[in-house]
CSV table of C-alpha atoms in Angstrom, one decimal:
chain,number,residue,atom,x,y,z
Y,2,GLN,CA,-110.6,3.1,-71.6
Y,3,SER,CA,-108.2,0.6,-70.0
Y,4,VAL,CA,-108.5,-3.1,-70.5
Y,5,LEU,CA,-108.1,-3.6,-66.8
Y,6,THR,CA,-110.5,-1.7,-64.6
Y,7,GLN,CA,-109.4,-0.1,-61.3
Y,8,PRO,CA,-111.3,2.3,-59.1
Y,9,PRO,CA,-110.0,5.9,-59.7
Y,10,SER,CA,-109.4,6.5,-56.0
Y,11,VAL,CA,-109.5,4.9,-52.6
Y,12,SER,CA,-108.7,6.4,-49.2
Y,13,GLY,CA,-108.1,5.3,-45.6
Y,14,ALA,CA,-106.9,6.6,-42.3
Y,15,PRO,CA,-103.5,5.7,-40.9
Y,16,GLY,CA,-103.4,2.2,-39.6
Y,17,GLN,CA,-106.5,1.1,-41.6
Y,18,ARG,CA,-106.7,-1.6,-44.3
Y,19,VAL,CA,-107.6,-0.7,-47.9
Y,20,THR,CA,-108.0,-2.8,-51.0
Y,21,ILE,CA,-107.7,-1.9,-54.6
Y,22,SER,CA,-109.5,-4.1,-57.2
Y,23,CYS,CA,-108.4,-4.9,-60.8
Y,24,THR,CA,-111.1,-6.3,-63.0
Y,25,GLY,CA,-110.3,-7.9,-66.3
Y,26,SER,CA,-111.9,-10.4,-68.6
Y,27,SER,CA,-111.6,-13.9,-70.1
Y,28,SER,CA,-108.8,-12.7,-72.4
Y,29,ASN,CA,-106.5,-11.6,-69.7
Y,30,ILE,CA,-106.8,-12.3,-66.0
Y,31,GLY,CA,-109.5,-14.9,-66.5
Y,32,ALA,CA,-107.3,-16.7,-69.0
Y,33,GLY,CA,-104.8,-17.4,-66.2
Y,34,TYR,CA,-102.2,-14.7,-66.9
Y,35,ASP,CA,-100.3,-13.3,-64.0
Y,36,VAL,CA,-101.2,-9.9,-62.4
Y,37,HIS,CA,-98.5,-7.6,-61.2
Y,38,TRP,CA,-98.9,-4.4,-59.2
Y,39,TYR,CA,-96.8,-1.2,-59.3
Y,40,GLN,CA,-96.6,1.8,-56.9
Y,41,GLN,CA,-95.9,5.2,-58.4
Y,42,LEU,CA,-95.0,7.8,-55.8
Y,43,PRO,CA,-95.6,11.5,-56.9
Y,44,GLY,CA,-93.1,12.6,-59.5
Y,45,THR,CA,-91.3,9.2,-59.7
Y,46,ALA,CA,-91.1,6.2,-61.9
Y,47,PRO,CA,-93.3,3.2,-61.1
Y,48,LYS,CA,-91.9,0.5,-58.8
Y,49,LEU,CA,-92.8,-3.2,-58.8
Y,50,LEU,CA,-94.8,-3.9,-55.7
Y,51,ILE,CA,-96.3,-7.4,-56.3
Y,52,SER,CA,-95.3,-9.9,-59.0
Y,53,ALA,CA,-97.1,-13.0,-60.2
Y,54,ASN,CA,-100.3,-12.2,-58.3
Y,55,SER,CA,-99.0,-12.5,-54.8
Y,56,ASN,CA,-95.2,-12.4,-54.6
Y,57,ARG,CA,-93.4,-9.5,-52.9
Y,58,PRO,CA,-90.0,-8.5,-54.3
Y,59,SER,CA,-87.2,-8.1,-51.8
Y,60,GLY,CA,-87.7,-4.9,-49.8
Y,61,VAL,CA,-91.4,-4.6,-50.1
Y,62,PRO,CA,-93.1,-4.5,-46.7
Y,63,ASP,CA,-95.4,-7.4,-45.8
Y,64,ARG,CA,-98.2,-4.8,-45.3
Y,65,PHE,CA,-98.7,-5.2,-49.1
Y,66,SER,CA,-100.3,-8.4,-50.4
Y,67,GLY,CA,-101.9,-9.5,-53.6
Y,68,SER,CA,-104.5,-12.0,-54.7
Y,69,LYS,CA,-106.2,-13.2,-57.8
Y,70,SER,CA,-109.5,-15.0,-58.4
Y,71,GLY,CA,-111.4,-15.5,-61.6
Y,72,THR,CA,-111.2,-12.4,-63.8
Y,73,SER,CA,-110.1,-10.1,-61.0
Y,74,ALA,CA,-107.2,-9.4,-58.7
Y,75,SER,CA,-106.8,-7.3,-55.6
Y,76,LEU,CA,-104.0,-5.4,-53.8
Y,77,ALA,CA,-104.4,-5.1,-50.0
Y,78,ILE,CA,-102.5,-2.6,-47.9
Y,79,THR,CA,-102.7,-3.0,-44.1
Y,80,GLY,CA,-101.4,-0.7,-41.4
Y,81,LEU,CA,-101.8,2.3,-43.8
Y,82,GLN,CA,-99.0,4.8,-43.6
Y,83,ALA,CA,-98.7,8.4,-45.0
Y,84,GLU,CA,-95.9,7.2,-47.2
Y,85,ASP,CA,-98.2,4.8,-49.0
Y,86,GLU,CA,-100.0,7.8,-50.6
Y,87,ALA,CA,-99.4,7.1,-54.3
Y,88,ASP,CA,-100.9,5.8,-57.5
Y,89,TYR,CA,-101.2,2.0,-57.9
Y,90,TYR,CA,-101.4,0.1,-61.2
Y,91,CYS,CA,-102.2,-3.5,-62.0
Y,92,GLN,CA,-100.7,-5.1,-65.1
Y,93,SER,CA,-101.3,-8.3,-67.0
Y,94,TYR,CA,-101.3,-9.8,-70.5
Y,95,ASP,CA,-104.1,-10.0,-73.0
Y,96,TYR,CA,-104.1,-12.6,-75.6
Y,97,SER,CA,-106.7,-11.0,-77.9
Y,98,LEU,CA,-104.5,-7.8,-78.0
Y,99,SER,CA,-101.4,-10.0,-78.0
Y,100,GLY,CA,-99.7,-7.6,-75.5
Y,101,VAL,CA,-99.2,-6.2,-72.1
Y,102,VAL,CA,-102.1,-4.3,-70.5
Y,103,PHE,CA,-102.3,-1.9,-67.5
Y,104,GLY,CA,-105.2,-0.8,-65.4
Y,105,GLY,CA,-106.1,2.8,-65.4
Y,106,GLY,CA,-104.5,3.4,-62.0
Y,107,THR,CA,-105.9,4.1,-58.5
Y,108,LYS,CA,-104.9,7.1,-56.4
Y,109,LEU,CA,-104.6,6.2,-52.7
Y,110,THR,CA,-105.1,9.0,-50.3
Y,111,VAL,CA,-104.1,8.6,-46.7
Y,112,LEU,CA,-106.5,10.8,-44.7
P,26,GLN,CA,-79.4,-5.8,-60.4
P,27,VAL,CA,-79.5,-3.8,-63.6
P,28,GLN,CA,-79.9,0.0,-63.3
P,29,LEU,CA,-81.4,2.1,-66.1
P,30,VAL,CA,-80.5,5.7,-67.0
P,31,GLN,CA,-82.4,7.5,-69.7
P,32,SER,CA,-81.6,10.4,-71.9
P,33,GLY,CA,-82.8,13.9,-71.1
P,34,ALA,CA,-86.1,15.7,-71.9
P,35,GLU,CA,-86.9,16.5,-75.6
P,36,VAL,CA,-89.1,19.2,-77.3
P,37,LYS,CA,-90.2,18.2,-80.8
P,38,LYS,CA,-92.3,19.7,-83.6
P,39,PRO,CA,-95.4,17.8,-84.8
P,40,GLY,CA,-94.4,15.5,-87.6
P,41,SER,CA,-90.9,15.0,-86.5
P,42,SER,CA,-89.2,12.1,-84.8
P,43,VAL,CA,-87.7,11.5,-81.4
P,44,LYS,CA,-85.1,9.0,-80.2
P,45,VAL,CA,-84.8,8.2,-76.5
P,46,SER,CA,-82.0,6.1,-75.0
P,47,CYS,CA,-81.8,3.8,-72.0
P,48,LYS,CA,-78.4,2.8,-70.8
P,49,ALA,CA,-78.2,-0.3,-68.6
P,50,SER,CA,-75.5,-1.0,-66.0
P,51,GLY,CA,-74.9,-3.6,-63.4
P,52,GLY,CA,-76.1,-6.6,-65.3
P,53,THR,CA,-75.7,-8.6,-68.4
P,54,PHE,CA,-77.3,-6.4,-71.0
P,55,SER,CA,-77.9,-9.0,-73.7
P,56,ARG,CA,-79.6,-11.4,-71.3
P,57,ASN,CA,-82.1,-8.8,-70.3
P,58,ALA,CA,-85.2,-7.7,-72.1
P,59,PHE,CA,-86.3,-4.1,-72.2
P,60,SER,CA,-89.7,-2.6,-72.5
P,61,TRP,CA,-91.0,0.9,-73.1
P,62,VAL,CA,-94.0,2.3,-71.3
P,63,ARG,CA,-95.4,5.8,-71.6
P,64,GLN,CA,-97.5,8.0,-69.4
P,65,ALA,CA,-99.3,11.1,-70.8
P,66,PRO,CA,-99.7,14.0,-68.4
P,67,GLY,CA,-102.1,13.1,-65.6
P,68,GLN,CA,-102.8,9.7,-67.2
P,69,GLY,CA,-102.1,6.1,-66.7
P,70,LEU,CA,-99.4,3.7,-68.0
P,71,GLU,CA,-99.4,2.5,-71.6
P,72,TRP,CA,-97.2,-0.4,-72.8
P,73,MET,CA,-95.5,0.3,-76.1
P,74,GLY,CA,-93.3,-2.7,-76.8
P,75,TRP,CA,-90.2,-4.6,-75.9
P,76,ILE,CA,-86.9,-5.9,-77.2
P,77,ILE,CA,-84.7,-8.9,-76.3
P,78,PRO,CA,-81.2,-7.8,-77.4
P,79,ILE,CA,-79.6,-11.3,-77.5
P,80,PHE,CA,-82.1,-12.4,-80.1
P,81,GLY,CA,-82.9,-9.0,-81.6
P,82,THR,CA,-86.5,-9.9,-81.1
P,83,THR,CA,-89.1,-7.1,-80.8
P,84,LYS,CA,-92.8,-6.9,-80.0
P,85,TYR,CA,-95.0,-3.9,-80.3
P,86,ALA,CA,-98.4,-2.9,-79.1
P,87,GLN,CA,-100.8,-2.9,-81.9
P,88,LYS,CA,-101.4,0.9,-81.4
P,89,PHE,CA,-97.8,1.7,-82.1
P,90,GLN,CA,-97.0,-0.6,-84.9
P,91,GLY,CA,-95.7,1.3,-87.9
P,92,ARG,CA,-94.2,4.4,-86.3
P,93,PHE,CA,-92.5,3.0,-83.2
P,94,THR,CA,-89.1,1.2,-83.3
P,95,ILE,CA,-87.1,-0.3,-80.5
P,96,THR,CA,-83.4,-1.1,-81.0
P,97,ALA,CA,-80.5,-2.1,-78.9
P,98,ASP,CA,-76.7,-1.6,-79.0
P,99,GLU,CA,-75.0,-4.4,-77.1
P,100,SER,CA,-71.6,-2.6,-77.3
P,101,SER,CA,-72.9,0.3,-75.2
P,102,SER,CA,-75.5,-1.6,-73.3
P,103,THR,CA,-78.1,0.8,-74.5
P,104,ALA,CA,-81.7,0.4,-75.7
P,105,TYR,CA,-83.4,3.0,-77.8
P,106,MET,CA,-87.0,3.9,-78.7
P,107,ASP,CA,-87.7,5.8,-81.9
P,108,LEU,CA,-91.2,7.4,-82.4
P,109,SER,CA,-91.9,9.1,-85.7
P,110,SER,CA,-94.7,11.3,-87.1
P,111,LEU,CA,-95.1,12.9,-83.7
P,112,ARG,CA,-98.4,14.5,-82.8
P,113,SER,CA,-99.4,16.5,-79.7
P,114,GLU,CA,-101.0,13.3,-78.2
P,115,ASP,CA,-97.5,11.8,-78.0
P,116,THR,CA,-96.5,14.3,-75.3
P,117,ALA,CA,-95.7,12.0,-72.4
P,118,VAL,CA,-93.1,10.7,-70.1
P,119,TYR,CA,-91.5,7.7,-71.7
P,120,TYR,CA,-90.0,5.0,-69.4
P,121,CYS,CA,-87.8,2.1,-70.2
P,122,ALA,CA,-88.0,-0.9,-67.9
P,123,SER,CA,-86.3,-4.2,-67.6
P,124,ARG,CA,-88.7,-7.0,-68.5
P,125,PHE,CA,-88.6,-10.4,-66.8
P,126,GLY,CA,-90.6,-13.5,-67.3
P,127,VAL,CA,-91.7,-15.2,-70.4
P,128,ALA,CA,-94.5,-13.8,-72.6
P,129,GLY,CA,-97.8,-13.8,-70.7
P,130,THR,CA,-96.1,-13.6,-67.3
P,131,GLU,CA,-93.8,-10.6,-67.9
P,132,ALA,CA,-93.4,-7.9,-65.3
P,133,PHE,CA,-91.2,-4.8,-65.3
P,134,ASP,CA,-88.4,-4.1,-62.8
P,135,PRO,CA,-86.5,-1.9,-62.4
P,136,TRP,CA,-87.5,1.2,-64.4
P,137,GLY,CA,-85.6,4.1,-65.7
P,138,GLN,CA,-86.2,7.6,-64.4
P,139,GLY,CA,-88.3,8.6,-67.4
P,140,THR,CA,-87.9,11.0,-70.3
P,141,LEU,CA,-90.4,13.8,-70.9
P,142,VAL,CA,-91.1,14.3,-74.6
P,143,THR,CA,-93.1,17.4,-75.4
P,144,VAL,CA,-94.6,17.7,-78.9
P,145,SER,CA,-95.5,21.3,-79.6
P,146,SER,CA,-95.4,23.7,-82.6
């Protein structure tokens, strides 16, 4: 059971927009800690996709965006492409655990 | 930007220990911080701990305190993770990653390629 809750799967057709939620609590996201997002393509290591809630590292397409509100955060992907099919993870910090926490991951399927 | 290359796959017996290395290049090793994250087969990511070589400071996830140790060798720009008293549930891919940001804001980028550790009798 992950501290941060993500939907196990989402799907969308090419060109569509999908969102992935990440729900935490008052000891992590709700306490003001940053949320980061990672993309893990099949058989590869995770890659930082969004840092500090909404910042895109160099090289990440602007089709990817992040937001945070209250005890939740969201990752939005617009103009869905086949290459976006991957697992996506949110990550934050939890003060009651005194450590980094990840969401359980969401598998994105491009129909 | 720093690049991370990890050691190869390991097969270990239950009760034994494993040590995985993570060699950094392309950056100032001591000024970086390195974290270890594992991923069991078909499962999500699990943070284990981190080290800041320049200070020798370490922090471990509560779950791994006691049988997990992170060290760093500045002369070879290499970070290590050592996991003891291995059990079948420790079978996973272990990733090292460069940690940036202060505590509470930290994110991980880039990541090593991962090392598969299989625990089996």
